[in-house]
Amino acid sequence: MKLLLFFSFLVISCHGNSKPDSPHFTSIFSFGDSFADTGNLVVLATPVLKDIWIDMPPYGETFFRHPTGRCSDGRLVLDFLAQNFSLPLVPPYLEHNSSFEQGANFAVAGATALDFAFFVNNNLSSPFMFNGSLSVQLGWFADLKPSLCKSYEG
């Protein structure tokens, strides 16, 4: 399986047996914050907040013509990367209503590199802070991996 891992603006690629002159990617897995979130914050916040600002106009109106959960009125860099590599737009992992064979987006707007516990222990958290830290995103990826990769140990 060939992957394109996207960390906000840093792209790391695994080519496998691709020819150097024509890289071919089969999936994108994205980690990050609002620069890459395609809807995970909306899923996390819906049970807590009545109105989620990024799920209302003018968000999404430039390209999609409706809110998509992106912190933008149009596409994100991640969307342009997917388009450039002829891949579908990367669905948010927390929606769980998509196939993740061609990628998943774990990014959450407002995500931090430090664990949520750090902020709580130092009285730096707020009632509107959601636990979408990098370690949480990597945990979601670890949960998803068995459904994507087959391991032949023996």
XYZ file of N, CA, C and O in Angstrom:
616
model
N 0.848 -1.175 0.000
C 0.000 0.000 0.000
C 0.887 1.228 0.000
O 1.822 1.317 0.763
N 0.593 2.171 -0.846
C 1.364 3.404 -0.925
C 0.582 4.490 -0.213
O -0.616 4.630 -0.397
N 1.260 5.260 0.617
C 0.598 6.267 1.438
C 1.173 7.646 1.194
O 2.329 7.792 0.842
N 0.363 8.640 1.441
C 0.822 10.015 1.504
C 0.374 10.513 2.862
O -0.820 10.590 3.133
N 1.316 10.789 3.747
C 0.985 11.285 5.070
C 1.108 12.793 5.063
O 2.105 13.343 4.600
N 0.114 13.466 5.593
C 0.067 14.919 5.549
C 0.011 15.462 6.973
O -0.923 15.195 7.696
N 1.030 16.198 7.386
C 1.072 16.826 8.699
C 0.990 18.324 8.459
O 1.994 18.961 8.177
N -0.206 18.899 8.561
C -0.486 20.288 8.226
C 0.137 20.647 6.882
O -0.463 20.409 5.865
N 1.339 21.184 6.839
C 1.927 21.556 5.558
C 3.129 20.694 5.188
O 3.763 20.930 4.186
N 3.457 19.703 5.987
C 4.591 18.832 5.712
C 4.095 17.554 5.068
O 3.250 16.862 5.603
N 4.600 17.253 3.894
C 4.169 16.052 3.187
C 5.285 15.018 3.233
O 6.420 15.301 2.886
N 4.951 13.812 3.669
C 5.893 12.704 3.706
C 5.292 11.613 2.842
O 4.147 11.235 3.022
N 6.055 11.100 1.901
C 5.481 10.098 1.010
C 6.247 8.787 1.083
O 7.439 8.773 1.311
N 5.529 7.703 0.888
C 6.110 6.369 0.811
C 5.823 5.858 -0.590
O 4.670 5.636 -0.944
N 6.846 5.677 -1.394
C 6.650 5.324 -2.788
C 6.559 3.833 -3.037
O 6.037 3.423 -4.044
N 7.078 3.006 -2.175
C 7.075 1.573 -2.432
C 7.886 1.275 -3.686
O 9.038 1.645 -3.796
N 7.269 0.650 -4.682
C 7.950 0.290 -5.920
C 7.658 1.256 -7.060
O 7.822 0.918 -8.221
N 7.198 2.469 -6.762
C 6.877 3.430 -7.814
C 8.130 3.852 -8.547
O 9.215 3.914 -7.988
N 7.959 4.149 -9.807
C 9.063 4.683 -10.587
C 9.321 6.111 -10.126
O 8.385 6.866 -9.893
N 10.589 6.531 -10.000
C 10.886 7.870 -9.517
C 10.305 8.977 -10.382
O 9.985 10.036 -9.891
N 10.142 8.730 -11.680
C 9.647 9.780 -12.556
C 8.121 9.888 -12.583
O 7.581 10.827 -13.133
N 7.413 8.944 -11.970
C 5.953 9.017 -11.959
C 5.398 8.455 -10.646
O 4.905 7.338 -10.617
N 5.470 9.228 -9.580
C 4.953 8.723 -8.300
C 3.439 8.502 -8.375
O 2.722 9.288 -8.976
N 2.991 7.415 -7.799
C 1.566 7.097 -7.776
C 1.183 6.823 -6.322
O 1.738 5.930 -5.694
N 0.247 7.580 -5.822
C -0.199 7.418 -4.453
C -1.613 6.851 -4.455
O -2.427 7.200 -5.301
N -1.881 5.972 -3.518
C -3.198 5.357 -3.448
C -4.043 5.891 -2.294
O -5.241 5.645 -2.268
N -3.430 6.598 -1.351
C -4.192 7.096 -0.201
C -3.456 8.227 0.494
O -2.249 8.380 0.361
N -4.235 9.017 1.239
C -3.702 10.118 2.045
C -4.241 9.961 3.461
O -5.438 9.767 3.652
N -3.350 10.045 4.440
C -3.747 10.053 5.846
C -3.229 11.353 6.433
O -2.038 11.629 6.383
N -4.130 12.148 6.965
C -3.809 13.502 7.390
C -3.930 13.642 8.907
O -4.878 13.146 9.513
N -2.965 14.356 9.493
C -2.949 14.650 10.926
C -2.718 16.153 11.065
O -1.963 16.723 10.294
N -3.330 16.785 12.036
C -3.060 18.204 12.203
C -4.161 18.939 12.932
O -4.876 18.385 13.761
N -4.290 20.226 12.578
C -5.258 21.102 13.233
C -6.187 21.699 12.191
O -6.506 21.059 11.205
N -6.611 22.946 12.385
C -7.590 23.559 11.490
C -7.099 23.708 10.058
O -7.906 23.826 9.138
N -5.792 23.690 9.833
C -5.271 23.779 8.472
C -5.631 22.545 7.651
O -5.562 22.575 6.425
N -5.980 21.437 8.319
C -6.262 20.196 7.608
C -7.604 19.556 7.974
O -8.027 18.622 7.310
N -8.284 20.032 9.010
C -9.532 19.401 9.467
C -10.623 19.517 8.400
O -10.942 20.599 7.945
N -11.200 18.390 8.035
C -12.288 18.374 7.057
C -13.635 18.022 7.687
O -14.581 17.693 6.981
N -13.718 18.110 9.014
C -14.996 17.877 9.670
C -14.955 17.183 11.013
O -16.001 16.985 11.641
N -13.786 16.830 11.514
C -13.718 16.123 12.800
C -14.155 16.990 13.973
O -14.804 16.490 14.895
N -13.833 18.281 13.963
C -14.263 19.145 15.072
C -15.784 19.197 15.158
O -16.339 19.167 16.254
N -16.443 19.248 14.027
C -17.913 19.278 14.026
C -18.464 18.035 14.714
O -19.373 18.121 15.536
N -17.900 16.873 14.430
C -18.360 15.633 15.053
C -18.088 15.652 16.557
O -18.945 15.280 17.362
N -16.897 16.123 16.955
C -16.557 16.182 18.385
C -17.410 17.197 19.139
O -17.816 16.964 20.275
N -17.684 18.346 18.521
C -18.344 19.447 19.217
C -19.860 19.354 19.227
O -20.505 19.919 20.110
N -20.453 18.656 18.278
C -21.913 18.622 18.155
C -22.631 18.231 19.448
O -23.614 18.873 19.807
N -22.173 17.227 20.189
C -22.886 16.891 21.426
C -22.778 17.968 22.514
O -23.589 17.997 23.428
N -21.792 18.872 22.403
C -21.527 19.852 23.456
C -22.026 21.251 23.096
O -22.585 21.944 23.933
N -21.811 21.661 21.867
C -22.161 23.010 21.433
C -23.399 22.995 20.554
O -23.528 22.145 19.668
N -24.289 23.955 20.783
C -25.518 24.028 19.995
C -25.220 24.433 18.551
O -25.668 23.789 17.609
N -24.506 25.524 18.369
C -24.173 26.011 17.031
C -22.667 25.967 16.838
O -21.917 26.617 17.553
N -22.234 25.218 15.864
C -20.814 25.117 15.570
C -20.535 26.018 14.375
O -21.059 25.795 13.282
N -19.762 27.056 14.602
C -19.548 28.115 13.623
C -19.067 27.604 12.271
O -19.479 28.121 11.249
N -18.213 26.589 12.241
C -17.685 26.136 10.959
C -18.665 25.227 10.212
O -18.398 24.822 9.084
N -19.800 24.960 10.824
C -20.832 24.163 10.168
C -21.992 25.042 9.705
O -23.110 24.569 9.509
N -21.706 26.354 9.551
C -22.702 27.319 9.092
C -22.066 28.240 8.048
O -20.846 28.395 8.029
N -22.883 28.825 7.175
C -22.332 29.792 6.221
C -21.662 30.947 6.974
O -22.067 31.252 8.088
N -20.629 31.538 6.431
C -20.145 31.460 5.059
C -19.151 30.321 4.817
O -18.628 30.204 3.713
N -18.883 29.492 5.827
C -17.930 28.396 5.641
C -18.394 27.465 4.527
O -19.533 27.040 4.499
N -17.497 27.169 3.609
C -17.770 26.252 2.517
C -18.419 26.849 1.287
O -18.546 26.178 0.265
N -18.839 28.099 1.342
C -19.635 28.618 0.228
C -18.857 28.862 -1.068
O -19.440 28.846 -2.144
N -17.554 29.080 -1.008
C -16.798 29.393 -2.219
C -16.689 28.210 -3.179
O -16.883 28.361 -4.367
N -16.397 27.022 -2.674
C -16.208 25.872 -3.560
C -17.338 24.851 -3.434
O -17.899 24.399 -4.419
N -17.668 24.466 -2.211
C -18.639 23.391 -1.986
C -20.089 23.876 -2.032
O -20.994 23.093 -2.162
N -20.288 25.166 -1.841
C -21.612 25.801 -1.822
C -22.427 25.469 -0.575
O -23.611 25.750 -0.512
N -21.786 24.842 0.414
C -22.428 24.542 1.701
C -21.322 24.267 2.714
O -20.201 23.925 2.338
N -21.606 24.410 4.008
C -20.588 24.127 5.026
C -20.159 22.663 4.996
O -20.977 21.769 4.783
N -18.854 22.443 5.201
C -18.310 21.083 5.144
C -17.543 20.691 6.394
O -16.989 19.596 6.449
N -17.467 21.586 7.369
C -16.676 21.305 8.555
C -15.245 21.798 8.431
O -14.444 21.626 9.348
N -14.900 22.398 7.300
C -13.565 22.967 7.111
C -13.550 24.383 7.672
O -14.539 25.100 7.563
N -12.417 24.785 8.216
C -12.245 26.159 8.712
C -11.855 27.053 7.544
O -10.789 27.678 7.528
N -12.712 27.073 6.545
C -12.433 27.797 5.308
C -13.741 27.981 4.556
O -14.685 27.208 4.738
N -13.784 28.968 3.685
C -14.968 29.098 2.834
C -14.793 28.307 1.546
O -15.652 28.315 0.677
N -13.673 27.623 1.421
C -13.401 26.814 0.233
C -12.602 25.582 0.591
O -12.811 24.965 1.628
N -11.650 25.264 -0.276
C -10.836 24.073 -0.066
C -9.612 24.369 0.789
O -9.181 25.509 0.899
N -9.069 23.300 1.367
C -7.843 23.357 2.154
C -6.682 22.845 1.314
O -6.886 22.222 0.270
N -5.460 23.060 1.785
C -4.285 22.541 1.087
C -4.429 21.043 0.876
O -4.104 20.513 -0.184
N -4.947 20.345 1.866
C -5.171 18.903 1.766
C -6.059 18.548 0.574
O -5.822 17.567 -0.122
N -7.088 19.350 0.335
C -7.986 19.105 -0.797
C -7.249 19.258 -2.128
O -7.460 18.485 -3.060
N -6.389 20.263 -2.219
C -5.614 20.471 -3.440
C -4.612 19.337 -3.658
O -4.379 18.915 -4.790
N -4.022 18.830 -2.565
C -3.106 17.686 -2.689
C -3.846 16.454 -3.204
O -3.360 15.756 -4.091
N -5.015 16.188 -2.650
C -5.802 15.039 -3.102
C -6.133 15.182 -4.585
O -5.974 14.225 -5.360
N -6.559 16.360 -4.974
C -6.886 16.607 -6.376
C -5.657 16.417 -7.258
O -5.736 15.790 -8.317
N -4.523 16.925 -6.818
C -3.290 16.811 -7.597
C -2.880 15.350 -7.818
O -2.349 15.007 -8.865
N -3.118 14.499 -6.831
C -2.752 13.088 -6.937
C -3.917 12.213 -7.417
O -3.889 10.993 -7.294
N -4.963 12.855 -7.936
C -6.144 12.160 -8.478
C -6.786 11.229 -7.457
O -7.206 10.113 -7.788
N -6.859 11.700 -6.221
C -7.495 10.951 -5.146
C -8.759 11.680 -4.704
O -8.886 12.884 -4.904
N -9.696 10.966 -4.099
C -10.893 11.651 -3.590
C -10.531 12.544 -2.403
O -9.493 12.358 -1.763
N -11.400 13.509 -2.118
C -11.190 14.344 -0.943
C -11.146 13.443 0.284
O -11.873 12.449 0.374
N -10.290 13.797 1.234
C -10.045 12.932 2.394
C -11.165 13.113 3.420
O -11.363 14.202 3.945
N -11.907 12.040 3.722
C -13.028 12.161 4.658
C -12.558 12.243 6.112
O -11.540 11.659 6.475
N -13.324 12.964 6.940
C -12.980 13.010 8.366
C -13.187 11.642 9.010
O -14.216 10.993 8.805
N -12.216 11.216 9.783
C -12.245 9.892 10.398
C -13.445 9.709 11.325
O -14.056 8.638 11.369
N -13.809 10.737 12.072
C -14.856 10.590 13.080
C -16.261 10.449 12.507
O -17.182 10.088 13.222
N -16.438 10.705 11.229
C -17.767 10.510 10.635
C -18.090 9.031 10.481
O -19.255 8.656 10.477
N -17.089 8.186 10.322
C -17.262 6.727 10.229
C -18.284 6.288 9.191
O -18.811 5.197 9.283
N -18.605 7.143 8.232
C -19.574 6.739 7.210
C -18.931 6.660 5.826
O -19.605 6.698 4.824
N -17.616 6.569 5.811
C -16.890 6.515 4.550
C -15.945 5.323 4.550
O -15.579 4.801 5.592
N -15.532 4.959 3.358
C -14.466 3.982 3.236
C -13.150 4.728 3.424
O -12.972 5.820 2.893
N -12.247 4.158 4.180
C -10.964 4.809 4.433
C -9.831 4.139 3.657
O -8.675 4.347 3.961
N -10.170 3.342 2.652
C -9.145 2.670 1.858
C -8.270 3.654 1.095
O -7.114 3.379 0.821
N -8.826 4.809 0.731
C -8.040 5.808 0.020
C -7.647 6.967 0.926
O -7.242 8.013 0.468
N -7.763 6.750 2.237
C -7.284 7.735 3.184
C -8.316 8.135 4.214
O -9.500 7.840 4.093
N -7.815 8.810 5.228
C -8.651 9.320 6.307
C -8.001 10.566 6.863
O -6.782 10.711 6.859
N -8.833 11.461 7.341
C -8.344 12.699 7.932
C -8.563 12.636 9.440
O -9.694 12.522 9.902
N -7.490 12.715 10.196
C -7.562 12.668 11.657
C -7.434 14.065 12.267
O -7.571 14.226 13.471
N -7.156 15.076 11.457
C -6.937 16.437 11.948
C -8.184 16.982 12.637
O -9.309 16.710 12.228
N -7.959 17.763 13.704
C -9.041 18.394 14.453
C -8.681 19.865 14.651
O -7.599 20.175 15.161
N -9.575 20.751 14.263
C -9.332 22.181 14.466
C -9.089 22.434 15.951
O -9.819 21.944 16.806
N -8.052 23.176 16.252
C -7.699 23.466 17.636
C -6.851 22.401 18.293
O -6.550 22.493 19.488
N -6.454 21.391 17.540
C -5.649 20.303 18.109
C -4.298 20.829 18.578
O -3.763 21.793 18.047
N -3.772 20.161 19.568
C -2.471 20.526 20.124
C -1.505 19.356 19.967
O -1.922 18.218 19.794
N -0.226 19.673 20.027
C 0.781 18.615 20.005
C 0.857 17.947 21.378
O 1.106 16.748 21.479
N 0.624 18.721 22.428
C 0.654 18.187 23.791
C -0.670 17.522 24.125
O -1.729 17.921 23.627
N -0.623 16.522 24.997
C -1.834 15.840 25.416
C -2.752 16.766 26.197
O -2.302 17.691 26.884
N -4.031 16.477 26.137
C -5.061 17.242 26.838
C -4.775 17.306 28.337
O -5.000 18.332 28.975
N -4.246 16.223 28.899
C -3.956 16.167 30.344
C -2.985 17.268 30.762
O -3.096 17.805 31.869
N -2.038 17.632 29.918
C -1.099 18.703 30.230
C -1.842 20.002 30.513
O -1.553 20.709 31.481
N -2.818 20.327 29.694
C -3.568 21.569 29.848
C -4.459 21.529 31.082
O -4.564 22.509 31.809
N -5.075 20.391 31.335
C -5.913 20.234 32.523
C -5.056 20.348 33.786
O -5.400 21.078 34.723
N -3.926 19.661 33.830
C -3.047 19.678 35.004
C -2.450 21.046 35.280
O -2.059 21.340 36.408
N -2.352 21.885 34.270
C -1.788 23.224 34.441
C -2.856 24.317 34.392
O -2.533 25.485 34.199
N -4.112 23.932 34.599
C -5.244 24.868 34.596
C -5.275 25.742 33.348
O -5.551 26.943 33.413
N -4.986 25.143 32.208
C -4.968 25.871 30.943
C -6.087 25.432 30.003
O -6.132 25.860 28.863
N -6.973 24.594 30.473
C -8.037 24.102 29.601
C -9.260 25.000 29.717
O -9.381 25.814 30.620
N -10.160 24.837 28.772
C -11.421 25.571 28.799
C -12.540 24.581 28.528
O -12.302 23.486 28.016
N -13.786 24.958 28.826
C -14.890 24.032 28.571
C -15.092 23.743 27.089
O -15.740 22.783 26.714
N -14.522 24.570 26.214
C -14.698 24.387 24.777
C -13.463 23.773 24.117
O -13.328 23.784 22.908
N -12.574 23.214 24.925
C -11.378 22.569 24.397
C -11.670 21.086 24.221
O -12.139 20.425 25.139
N -11.416 20.573 23.027
C -11.703 19.180 22.729
C -10.406 18.399 22.633
O -9.392 18.915 22.183
N -10.460 17.151 23.053
C -9.267 16.320 23.072
C -9.011 15.732 21.692
O -9.485 14.654 21.372
N -8.252 16.468 20.891
C -7.898 16.006 19.563
C -6.406 16.128 19.344
O -5.949 16.360 18.238
N -5.640 15.975 20.419
C -4.185 16.138 20.348
C -3.558 15.152 19.371
O -4.189 14.194 18.932
N -2.303 15.393 19.055
C -1.605 14.522 18.121
C -1.612 13.067 18.595
O -1.812 12.152 17.798
N -1.427 12.838 19.888
C -1.435 11.451 20.376
C -2.809 10.808 20.201
O -2.901 9.609 19.914
N -3.878 11.574 20.342
C -5.224 11.052 20.103
C -5.391 10.698 18.631
O -5.894 9.626 18.283
N -4.932 11.591 17.741
C -5.026 11.339 16.304
C -4.225 10.099 15.905
O -4.692 9.273 15.119
N -3.036 9.949 16.473
C -2.222 8.768 16.181
C -2.884 7.502 16.723
O -2.772 6.433 16.128
N -3.598 7.627 17.836
C -4.364 6.499 18.378
C -5.493 6.086 17.447
O -5.741 4.890 17.237
N -6.188 7.072 16.876
C -7.244 6.765 15.903
C -6.648 6.043 14.696
O -7.238 5.095 14.185
N -5.478 6.514 14.250
C -4.808 5.878 13.115
C -4.439 4.429 13.463
O -4.648 3.515 12.659
N -3.920 4.205 14.664
C -3.569 2.854 15.103
C -4.806 1.956 15.128
O -4.736 0.777 14.765
N -5.948 2.504 15.539
C -7.199 1.734 15.542
C -7.641 1.368 14.125
O -8.220 0.305 13.908
N -7.378 2.256 13.166
C -7.805 2.038 11.789
C -6.878 1.096 11.021
O -7.332 0.353 10.144
N -5.593 1.099 11.371
C -4.609 0.333 10.599
C -4.959 -1.135 10.372
O -4.796 -1.628 9.256
N -5.450 -1.870 11.355
C -5.748 -3.290 11.101
C -6.762 -3.508 9.969
O -6.709 -4.522 9.280
N -7.651 -2.551 9.760
C -8.627 -2.712 8.684
C -8.034 -2.364 7.322
O -8.624 -2.673 6.289
N -6.869 -1.743 7.312
C -6.231 -1.325 6.061
C -5.083 -2.223 5.641
O -4.838 -2.414 4.457
N -4.348 -2.729 6.622
C -3.127 -3.461 6.345
C -3.259 -4.907 6.789
O -3.718 -5.179 7.896
N -2.796 -5.794 5.968
C -2.783 -7.205 6.331
C -1.345 -7.577 6.684
O -0.425 -7.297 5.932
N -1.179 -8.184 7.832
C 0.139 -8.590 8.291
C 0.249 -10.107 8.219
O -0.655 -10.825 8.666
N 1.326 -10.587 7.654
C 1.546 -12.024 7.562
C 2.712 -12.387 8.465
O 3.853 -12.435 8.046
N 2.414 -12.602 9.738
C 3.444 -12.994 10.696
C 3.378 -14.507 10.862
O 2.326 -15.107 10.841
N 4.513 -15.107 11.107
C 4.434 -16.541 11.317
C 5.702 -17.182 11.430
O 6.728 -17.296 11.422
